[in-house]
Coordinates of C-alpha atoms and ligand atoms in Angstrom, one line a residue:
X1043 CA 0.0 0.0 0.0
X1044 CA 1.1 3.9 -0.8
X1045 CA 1.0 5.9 2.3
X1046 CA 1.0 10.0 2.3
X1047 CA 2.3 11.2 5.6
X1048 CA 2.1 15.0 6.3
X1049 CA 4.1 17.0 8.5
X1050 CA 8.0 18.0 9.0
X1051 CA 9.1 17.3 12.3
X1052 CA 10.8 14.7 14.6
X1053 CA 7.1 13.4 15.3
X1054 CA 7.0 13.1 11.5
X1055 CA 10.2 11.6 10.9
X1056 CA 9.5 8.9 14.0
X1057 CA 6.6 7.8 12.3
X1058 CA 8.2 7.3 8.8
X1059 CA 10.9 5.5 10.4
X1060 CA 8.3 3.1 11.8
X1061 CA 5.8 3.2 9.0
X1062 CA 8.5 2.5 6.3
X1063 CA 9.4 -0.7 8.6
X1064 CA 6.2 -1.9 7.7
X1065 CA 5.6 -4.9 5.1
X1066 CA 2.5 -3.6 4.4
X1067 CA 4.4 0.2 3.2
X1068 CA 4.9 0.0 -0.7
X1069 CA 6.2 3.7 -1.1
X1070 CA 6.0 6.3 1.4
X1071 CA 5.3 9.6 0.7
X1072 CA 5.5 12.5 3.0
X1073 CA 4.8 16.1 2.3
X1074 CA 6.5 18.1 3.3
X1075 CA 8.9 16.2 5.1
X1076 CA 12.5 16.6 5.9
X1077 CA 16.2 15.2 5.5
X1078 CA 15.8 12.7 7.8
X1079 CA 12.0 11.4 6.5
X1080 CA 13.8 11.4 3.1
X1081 CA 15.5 8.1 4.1
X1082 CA 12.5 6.6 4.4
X1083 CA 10.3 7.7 1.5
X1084 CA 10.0 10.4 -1.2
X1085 CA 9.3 14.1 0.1
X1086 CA 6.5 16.0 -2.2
X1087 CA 5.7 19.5 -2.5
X1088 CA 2.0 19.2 -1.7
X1089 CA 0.5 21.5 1.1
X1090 CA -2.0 20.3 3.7
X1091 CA -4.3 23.3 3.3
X1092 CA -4.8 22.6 0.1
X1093 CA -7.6 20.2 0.6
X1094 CA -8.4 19.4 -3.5
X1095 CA -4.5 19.2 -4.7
X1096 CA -4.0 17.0 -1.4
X1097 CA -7.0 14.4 -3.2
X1098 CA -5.7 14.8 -6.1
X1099 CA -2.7 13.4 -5.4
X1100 CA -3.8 10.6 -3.4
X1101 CA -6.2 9.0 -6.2
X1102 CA -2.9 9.9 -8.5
X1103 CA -0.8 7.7 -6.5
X1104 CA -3.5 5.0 -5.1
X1105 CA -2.7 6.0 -1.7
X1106 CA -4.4 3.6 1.0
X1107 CA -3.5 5.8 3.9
X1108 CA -3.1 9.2 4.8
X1109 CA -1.0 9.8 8.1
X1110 CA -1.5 13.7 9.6
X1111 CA 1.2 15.0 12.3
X1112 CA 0.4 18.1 13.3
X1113 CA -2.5 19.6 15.0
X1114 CA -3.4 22.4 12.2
X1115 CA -4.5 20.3 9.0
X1116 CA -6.6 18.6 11.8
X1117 CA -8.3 21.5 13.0
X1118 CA -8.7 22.8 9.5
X1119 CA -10.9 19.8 8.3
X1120 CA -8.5 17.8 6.5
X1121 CA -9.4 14.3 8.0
X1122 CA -13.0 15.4 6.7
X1123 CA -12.1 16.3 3.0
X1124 CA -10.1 12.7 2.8
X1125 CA -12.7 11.1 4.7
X1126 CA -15.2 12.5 2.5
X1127 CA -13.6 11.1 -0.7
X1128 CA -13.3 7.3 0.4
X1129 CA -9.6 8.0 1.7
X1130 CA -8.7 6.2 4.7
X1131 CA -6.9 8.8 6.9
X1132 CA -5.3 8.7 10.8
X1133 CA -6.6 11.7 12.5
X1134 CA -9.7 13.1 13.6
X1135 CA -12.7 15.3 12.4
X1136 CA -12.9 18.9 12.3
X1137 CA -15.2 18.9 15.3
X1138 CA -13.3 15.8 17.2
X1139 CA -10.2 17.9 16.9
X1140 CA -11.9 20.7 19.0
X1141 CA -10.4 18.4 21.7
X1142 CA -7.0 20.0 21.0
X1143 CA -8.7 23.2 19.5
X1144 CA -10.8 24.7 22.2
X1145 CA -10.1 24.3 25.8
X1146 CA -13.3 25.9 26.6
X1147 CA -14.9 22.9 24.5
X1148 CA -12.8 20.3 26.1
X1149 CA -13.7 21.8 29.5
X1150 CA -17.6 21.7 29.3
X1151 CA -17.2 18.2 27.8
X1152 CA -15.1 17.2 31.0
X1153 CA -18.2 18.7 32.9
X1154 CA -21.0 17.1 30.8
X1155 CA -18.9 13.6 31.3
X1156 CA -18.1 14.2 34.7
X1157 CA -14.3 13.8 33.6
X1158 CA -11.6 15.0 36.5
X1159 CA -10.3 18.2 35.4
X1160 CA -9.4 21.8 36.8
X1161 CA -12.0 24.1 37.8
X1162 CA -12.8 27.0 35.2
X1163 CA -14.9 29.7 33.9
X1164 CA -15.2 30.7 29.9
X1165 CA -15.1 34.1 29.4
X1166 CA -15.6 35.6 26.1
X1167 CA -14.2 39.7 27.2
X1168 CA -12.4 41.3 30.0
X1169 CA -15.4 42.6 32.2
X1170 CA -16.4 38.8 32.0
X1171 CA -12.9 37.3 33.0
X1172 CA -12.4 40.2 35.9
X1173 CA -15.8 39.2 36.8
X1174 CA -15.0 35.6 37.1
X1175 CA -11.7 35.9 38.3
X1176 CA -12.9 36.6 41.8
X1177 CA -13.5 33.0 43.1
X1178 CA -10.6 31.7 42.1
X1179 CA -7.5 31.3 44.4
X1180 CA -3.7 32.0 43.3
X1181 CA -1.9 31.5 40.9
X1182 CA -4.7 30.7 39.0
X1183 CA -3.9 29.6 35.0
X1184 CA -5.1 31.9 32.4
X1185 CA -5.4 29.9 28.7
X1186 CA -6.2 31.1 25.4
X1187 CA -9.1 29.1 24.2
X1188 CA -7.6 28.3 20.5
X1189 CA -4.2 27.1 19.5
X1190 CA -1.5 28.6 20.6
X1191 CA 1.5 26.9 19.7
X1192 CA 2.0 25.9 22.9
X1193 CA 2.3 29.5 24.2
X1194 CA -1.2 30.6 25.4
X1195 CA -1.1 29.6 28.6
X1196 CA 0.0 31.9 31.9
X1197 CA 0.1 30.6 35.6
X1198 CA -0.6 33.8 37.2
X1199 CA 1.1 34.5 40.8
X1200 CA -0.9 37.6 41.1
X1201 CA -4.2 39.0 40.5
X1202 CA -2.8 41.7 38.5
X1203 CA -0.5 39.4 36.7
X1204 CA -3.9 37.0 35.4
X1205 CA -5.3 40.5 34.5
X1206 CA -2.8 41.7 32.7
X1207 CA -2.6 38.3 31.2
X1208 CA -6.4 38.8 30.1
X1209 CA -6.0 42.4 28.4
X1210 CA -3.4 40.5 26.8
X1211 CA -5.2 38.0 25.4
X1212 CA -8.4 40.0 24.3
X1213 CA -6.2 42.6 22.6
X1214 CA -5.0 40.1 20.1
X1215 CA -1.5 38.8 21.2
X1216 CA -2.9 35.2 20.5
X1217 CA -5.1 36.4 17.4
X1218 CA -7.8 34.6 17.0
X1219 CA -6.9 31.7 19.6
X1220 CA -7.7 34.3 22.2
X1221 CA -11.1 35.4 21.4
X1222 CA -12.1 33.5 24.4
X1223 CA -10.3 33.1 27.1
X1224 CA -10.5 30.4 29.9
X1225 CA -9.4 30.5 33.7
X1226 CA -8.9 27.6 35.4
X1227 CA -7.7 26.6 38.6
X1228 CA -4.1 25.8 39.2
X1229 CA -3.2 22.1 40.2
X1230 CA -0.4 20.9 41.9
X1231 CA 1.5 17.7 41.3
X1232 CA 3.7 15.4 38.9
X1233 CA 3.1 15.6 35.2
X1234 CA 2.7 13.0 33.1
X1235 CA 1.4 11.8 29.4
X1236 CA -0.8 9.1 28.1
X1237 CA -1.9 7.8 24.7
X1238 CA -4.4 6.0 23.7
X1239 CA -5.4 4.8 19.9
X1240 CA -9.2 5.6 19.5
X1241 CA -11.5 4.3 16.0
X1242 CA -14.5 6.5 17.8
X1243 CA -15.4 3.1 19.5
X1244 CA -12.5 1.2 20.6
X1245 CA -9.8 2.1 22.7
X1246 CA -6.1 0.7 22.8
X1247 CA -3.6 2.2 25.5
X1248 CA -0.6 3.1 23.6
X1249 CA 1.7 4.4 26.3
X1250 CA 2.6 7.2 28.8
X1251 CA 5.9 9.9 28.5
X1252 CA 6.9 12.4 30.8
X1253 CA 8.6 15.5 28.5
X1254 CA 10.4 18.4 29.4
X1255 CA 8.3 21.8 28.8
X1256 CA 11.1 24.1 30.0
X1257 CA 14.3 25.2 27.8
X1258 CA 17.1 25.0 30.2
X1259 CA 18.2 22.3 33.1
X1260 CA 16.4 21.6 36.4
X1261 CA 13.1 22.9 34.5
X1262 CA 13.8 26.6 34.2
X1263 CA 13.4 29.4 31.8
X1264 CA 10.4 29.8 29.2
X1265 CA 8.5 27.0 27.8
X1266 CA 9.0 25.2 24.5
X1267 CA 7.3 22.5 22.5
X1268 CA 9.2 20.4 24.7
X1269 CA 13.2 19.3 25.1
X1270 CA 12.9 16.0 26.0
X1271 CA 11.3 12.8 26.7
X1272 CA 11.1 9.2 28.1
X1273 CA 8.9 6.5 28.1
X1274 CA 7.5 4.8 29.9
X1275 CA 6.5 7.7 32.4
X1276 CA 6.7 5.4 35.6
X1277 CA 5.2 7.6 38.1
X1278 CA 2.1 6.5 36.3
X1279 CA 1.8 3.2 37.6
X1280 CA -0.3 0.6 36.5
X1281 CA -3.2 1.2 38.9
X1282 CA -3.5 5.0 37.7
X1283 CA -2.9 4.1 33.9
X1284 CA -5.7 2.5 34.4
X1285 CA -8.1 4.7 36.7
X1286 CA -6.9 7.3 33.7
X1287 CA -8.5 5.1 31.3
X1288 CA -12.0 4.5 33.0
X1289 CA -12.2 8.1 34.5
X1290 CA -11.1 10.0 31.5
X1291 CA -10.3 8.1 28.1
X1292 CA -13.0 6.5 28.1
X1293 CA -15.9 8.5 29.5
X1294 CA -14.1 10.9 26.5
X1295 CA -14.7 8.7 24.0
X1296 CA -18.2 7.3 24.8
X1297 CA -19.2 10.9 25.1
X1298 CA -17.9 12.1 21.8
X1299 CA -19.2 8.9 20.3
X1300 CA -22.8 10.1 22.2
X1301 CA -23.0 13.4 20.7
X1302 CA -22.3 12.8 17.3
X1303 CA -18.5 13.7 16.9
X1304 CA -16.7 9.9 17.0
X1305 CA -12.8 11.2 17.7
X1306 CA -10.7 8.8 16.0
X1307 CA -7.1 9.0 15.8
X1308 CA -4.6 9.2 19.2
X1309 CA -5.6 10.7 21.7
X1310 CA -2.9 12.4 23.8
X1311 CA -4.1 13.7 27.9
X1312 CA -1.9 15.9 29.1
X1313 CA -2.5 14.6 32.9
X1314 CA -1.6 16.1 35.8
X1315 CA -1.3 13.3 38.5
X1316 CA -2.6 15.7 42.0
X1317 CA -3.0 14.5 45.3
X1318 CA -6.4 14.1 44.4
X1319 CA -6.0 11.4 41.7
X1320 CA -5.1 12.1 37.9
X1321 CA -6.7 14.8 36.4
X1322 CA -6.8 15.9 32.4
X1323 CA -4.5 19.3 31.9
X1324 CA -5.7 19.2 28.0
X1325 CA -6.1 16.9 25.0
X1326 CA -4.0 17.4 21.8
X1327 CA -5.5 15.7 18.7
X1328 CA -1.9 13.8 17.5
X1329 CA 0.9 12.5 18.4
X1330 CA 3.1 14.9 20.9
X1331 CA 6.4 16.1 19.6
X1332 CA 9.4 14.5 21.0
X1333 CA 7.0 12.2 23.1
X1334 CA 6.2 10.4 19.5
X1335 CA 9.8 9.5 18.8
X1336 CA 10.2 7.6 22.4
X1337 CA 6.9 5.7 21.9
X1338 CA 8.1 4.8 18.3
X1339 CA 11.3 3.9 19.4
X1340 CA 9.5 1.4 21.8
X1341 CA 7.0 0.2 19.6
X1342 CA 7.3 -3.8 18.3
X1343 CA 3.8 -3.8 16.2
X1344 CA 3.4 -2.9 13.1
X1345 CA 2.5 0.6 13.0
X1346 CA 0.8 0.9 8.9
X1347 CA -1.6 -2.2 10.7
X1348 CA -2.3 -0.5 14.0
X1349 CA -3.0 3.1 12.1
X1350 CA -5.1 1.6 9.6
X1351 CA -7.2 -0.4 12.0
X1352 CA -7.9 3.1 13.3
X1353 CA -8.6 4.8 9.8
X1354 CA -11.0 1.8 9.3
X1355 CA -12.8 1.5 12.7
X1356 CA -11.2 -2.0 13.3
X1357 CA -9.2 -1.5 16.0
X1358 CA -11.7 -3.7 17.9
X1359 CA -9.9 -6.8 15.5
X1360 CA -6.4 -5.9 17.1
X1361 CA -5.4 -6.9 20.9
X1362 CA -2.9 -4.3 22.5
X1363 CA -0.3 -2.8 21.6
X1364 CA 3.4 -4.4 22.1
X1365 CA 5.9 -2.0 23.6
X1366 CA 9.9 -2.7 24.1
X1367 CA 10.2 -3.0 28.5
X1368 CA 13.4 -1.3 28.0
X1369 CA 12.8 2.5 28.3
X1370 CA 13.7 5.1 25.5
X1371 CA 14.7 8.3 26.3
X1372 CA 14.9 11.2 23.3
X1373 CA 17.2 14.3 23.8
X1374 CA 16.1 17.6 21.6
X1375 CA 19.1 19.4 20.1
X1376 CA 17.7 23.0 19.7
X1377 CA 18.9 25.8 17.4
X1378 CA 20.5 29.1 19.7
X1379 CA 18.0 31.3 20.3
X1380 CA 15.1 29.0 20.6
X1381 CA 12.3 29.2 21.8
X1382 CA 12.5 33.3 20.3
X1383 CA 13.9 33.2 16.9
X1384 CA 16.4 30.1 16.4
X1385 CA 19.3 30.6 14.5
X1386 CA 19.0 29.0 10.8
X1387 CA 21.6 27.4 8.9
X1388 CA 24.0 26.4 11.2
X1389 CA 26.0 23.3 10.3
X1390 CA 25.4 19.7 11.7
X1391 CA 27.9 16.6 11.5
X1392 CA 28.4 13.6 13.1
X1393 CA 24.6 11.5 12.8
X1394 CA 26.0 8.5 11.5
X1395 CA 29.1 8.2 14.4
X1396 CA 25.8 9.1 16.7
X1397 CA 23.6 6.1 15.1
X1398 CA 26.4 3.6 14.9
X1399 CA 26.3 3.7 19.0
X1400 CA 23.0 2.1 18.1
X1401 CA 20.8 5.6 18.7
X1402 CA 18.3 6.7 16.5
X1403 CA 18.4 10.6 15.0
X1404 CA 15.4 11.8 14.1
X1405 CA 15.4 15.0 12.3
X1406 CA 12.7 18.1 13.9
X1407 CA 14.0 20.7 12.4
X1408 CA 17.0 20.3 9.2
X1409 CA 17.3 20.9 5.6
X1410 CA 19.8 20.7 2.9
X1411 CA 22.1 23.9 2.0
X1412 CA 24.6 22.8 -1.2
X1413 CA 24.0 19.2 -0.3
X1414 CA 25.4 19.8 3.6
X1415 CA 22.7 19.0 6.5
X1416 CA 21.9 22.4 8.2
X1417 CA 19.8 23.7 10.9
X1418 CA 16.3 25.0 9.8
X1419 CA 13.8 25.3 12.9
X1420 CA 13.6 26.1 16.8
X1421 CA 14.2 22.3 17.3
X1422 CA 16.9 20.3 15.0
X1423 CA 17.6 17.2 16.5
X1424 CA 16.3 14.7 18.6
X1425 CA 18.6 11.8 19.7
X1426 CA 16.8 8.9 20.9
X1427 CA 18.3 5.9 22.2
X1428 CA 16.9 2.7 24.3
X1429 CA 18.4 0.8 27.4
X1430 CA 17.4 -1.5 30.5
X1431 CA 16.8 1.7 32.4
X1432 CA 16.2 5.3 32.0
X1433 CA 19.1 5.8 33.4
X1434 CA 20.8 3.4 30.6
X1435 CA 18.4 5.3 27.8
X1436 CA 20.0 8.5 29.2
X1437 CA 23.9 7.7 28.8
X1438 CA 23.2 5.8 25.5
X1439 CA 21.5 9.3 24.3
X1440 CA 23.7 11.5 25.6
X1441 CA 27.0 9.0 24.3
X1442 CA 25.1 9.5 21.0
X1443 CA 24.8 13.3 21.2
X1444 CA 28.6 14.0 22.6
X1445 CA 28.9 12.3 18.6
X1446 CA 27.1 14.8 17.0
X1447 CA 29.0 18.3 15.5
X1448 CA 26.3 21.2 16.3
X1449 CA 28.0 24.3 16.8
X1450 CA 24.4 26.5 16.9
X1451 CA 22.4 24.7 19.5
X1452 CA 22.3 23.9 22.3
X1453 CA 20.4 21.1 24.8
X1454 CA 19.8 20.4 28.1
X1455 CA 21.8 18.7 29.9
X1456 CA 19.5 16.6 32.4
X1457 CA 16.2 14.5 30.2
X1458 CA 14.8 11.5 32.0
X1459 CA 15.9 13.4 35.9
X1460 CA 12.7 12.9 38.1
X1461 CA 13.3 9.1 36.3
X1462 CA 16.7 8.9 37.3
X1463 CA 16.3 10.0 40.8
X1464 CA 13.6 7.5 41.6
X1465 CA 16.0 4.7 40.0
X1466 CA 18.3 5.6 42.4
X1467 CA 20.7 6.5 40.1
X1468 CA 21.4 10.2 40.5
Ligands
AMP2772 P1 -1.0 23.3 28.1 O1 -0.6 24.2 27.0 O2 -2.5 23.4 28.4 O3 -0.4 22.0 28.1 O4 -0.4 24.0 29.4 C1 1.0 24.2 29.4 C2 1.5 23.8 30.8 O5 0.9 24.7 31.8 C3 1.1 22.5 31.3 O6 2.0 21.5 30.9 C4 1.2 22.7 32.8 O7 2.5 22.6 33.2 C5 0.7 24.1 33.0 N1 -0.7 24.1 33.3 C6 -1.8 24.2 32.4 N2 -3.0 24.1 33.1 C7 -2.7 24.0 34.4 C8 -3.4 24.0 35.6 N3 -4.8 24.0 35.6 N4 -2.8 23.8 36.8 C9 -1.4 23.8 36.8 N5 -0.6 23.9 35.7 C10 -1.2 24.0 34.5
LIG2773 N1 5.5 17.9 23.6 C1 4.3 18.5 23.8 C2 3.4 18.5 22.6 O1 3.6 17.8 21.6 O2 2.4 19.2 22.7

């Protein structure tokens, strides 16, 4: 079978790694892709919002799955238009994608379906938000309701820091992602992530990563798309992976299901795991982005058989999902100056003396300048490596990385550390 994956990133190229691994993968093709997908398949020039040329080109080359990355060809309807034509396609609906692409929406649904979640008020102006400001206690979490690359969220210490944070948001620093604005209630504990594979009706647990939000070591500085990752994310142990998936997967998915909007696709909860019991932070609609290239690197199934049993609604027909015990752990290589403006163009070296360690180097953010590999995003790199421990996964990745020539970037120094403590290790 042809398979058209969309997307450019590390999550991107982890999934054409695995998806090219697949006997049932004729020719990949990935659009846009990068240096690093390039191994696996042939890049085409074919944009995502272009609903019509992105049909075309799948009844032109007999594709029999489309794979979407990122969150924004979700939002925009994509899954719908592919859908629509007969095209079997891994990601959800316009409306199931709300999940990621309206907190507000994925807050009332927590309340309709009794989900665990913070407590929160929608506003839609600022005489609203100061209004319902008042009952909350501090810091209390202001959130732009639409996507926000990551960005639109402040954990206010002060009342006049959440109100400032609220002229901000409904004068237009977020655009149209904050034309509504929701508080919620700040919640205290360890942070953690789980993935399940959703057909609308079935549900298979995929796996839980912890990631690293903050730029620089110990968790400091601004927040990025994330610096780091491991998997499996220990602290969630067996008996809360599982009160995650009757309290909160699963009421999610039933109640989607009920009211007309099946999500199918992965299903990523951002959890955090309170003295309370786990509650949902936020859904994302895809894959997360490095946690993708840890699961992959763990995965033993096939992944074209487990995504199409999604795309088809037969995921019922499959029995769970195999994952490597050994731990992976994935170390982001970041261009200076990220998360502001990263540097472009510096030169990288060294992936093949990284990959013969026996790491894996996915590529987030490269391109090709005169035929040399150069730096072309906020993230570059992501080395990824596997080992009896996290502890193991964390000198394997960093051995890799000490072989890799980056003059530009820049990484942190400490992935996998709340792991590595509770191994005993550090
Ligand atoms: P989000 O973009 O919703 O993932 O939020 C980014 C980060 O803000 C999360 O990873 C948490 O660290 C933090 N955060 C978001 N909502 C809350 C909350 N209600 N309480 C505490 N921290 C939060
Ligand atoms: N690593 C966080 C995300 O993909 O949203």
């Amino acid at each position: 079978m042809n398979i058209l994956l969309l997307g450019s990133g590390g999550r991107e190229h982890a999934l054409a790694w695995k998806l090219a691994q697949s006997p049932a993968c004729d020719t990949l093709f990935a659009a846009p892709g990068n240096p690093g997908i390039a191994q696996h398949g042939q890049l085409v020039d074919l944009a995502a919002t272009d609903h019509a040329a992105v049909l075309a080109f799948c009844s032109e080359h007999a594709i029999g799955l489309v794979v979407i990355g990122p969150e924004a060809p979700l939002v925009d309807g994509l899954a719908d238009s592919l859908r629509g034509a007969g095209v079997p396609v891994f990601g959800p609906s316009r409306v199931a994608a709300q999940l990621e692409g309206s907190k507000g929406f994925t807050k009332d649904l927590c309340r309709r379906a009794n989900i665990p979640t913070a407590g929160y008020a929608r506003v839609t102006n600022k005489a609203e938000a100061q209004a319902a400001l008042a009952p909350f206690g501090l810091p209390v979490v202001i959130k732009a309701d639409g996507l926000a690359a990551g960005k639109g969220v402040i954990i206010a210490m002060t009342h006049a820091e959440a109100e400032a944070a609220i002229e901000d948001m409904f004068s237009g620093s977020f655009g149209d992602a904050g034309a509504e604005v929701v508080i919620e209630e700040f919640m205290t504990g360890e942070e953690a992530s789980f993935f399940a594979l959703t057909d609308g009706t079935s549900i298979l647990p995929l796996g839980s990563a912890q990631d690293h939000k903050r730029v620089g070591d110990g968790d400091t500085g601004p927040n990025t798309g994330g610096m780091g990752a491991y998997s499996p994310a220990r602290v969630l142990t067996p008996a809360l992976e599982a009160q995650v998936i009757e309290e909160i997967i699963r009421p999610t998915v039933a109640a989607m299901a009920a009211e007309g909007m099946p999500y199918s696709g992965v299903l990523y909860a951002g959890l955090m795991l309170t003295p309370t019991g786990p509650k949902l932070i936020e859904y994302n609609a895809r894959f997360g982005d490095p946690e993708c290239q840890v699961l992959m690197m763990r995965l033993e199934d096939d992944l074209v058989a487990l995504l199409l049993a999604v795309a088809q609604g037969r995921l019922a027909e499959l029995g769970s999902v195999t994952l490597s015990a050994d731990p992976a752990l994935t170390i982001v290589m970041a261009a200076n100056g990220y998360p502001g403006t990263p540097e472009k163009g510096g030169a990288i070296a060294g992936i093949s003396e990284a990959e013969a360690t026996g790491a894996k180097v996915f590529h987030a953010g490269t391109a090709l300048a005169d035929g040399e590999l150069v730096a072309n995003g906020g993230r570059v790199l992501n080395v990824t490596a596997k080992g009896p421990s996290v502890q193991a996964a964390q000198a394997a990745a960093y051995a890799a990385l000490d072989a890799v020539t980056f003059p530009s970037g820049f990484y942190r120094r400490d992935i996998g550390w709340r792991e590595v403590e509770r191994e005993g290790g550090a």
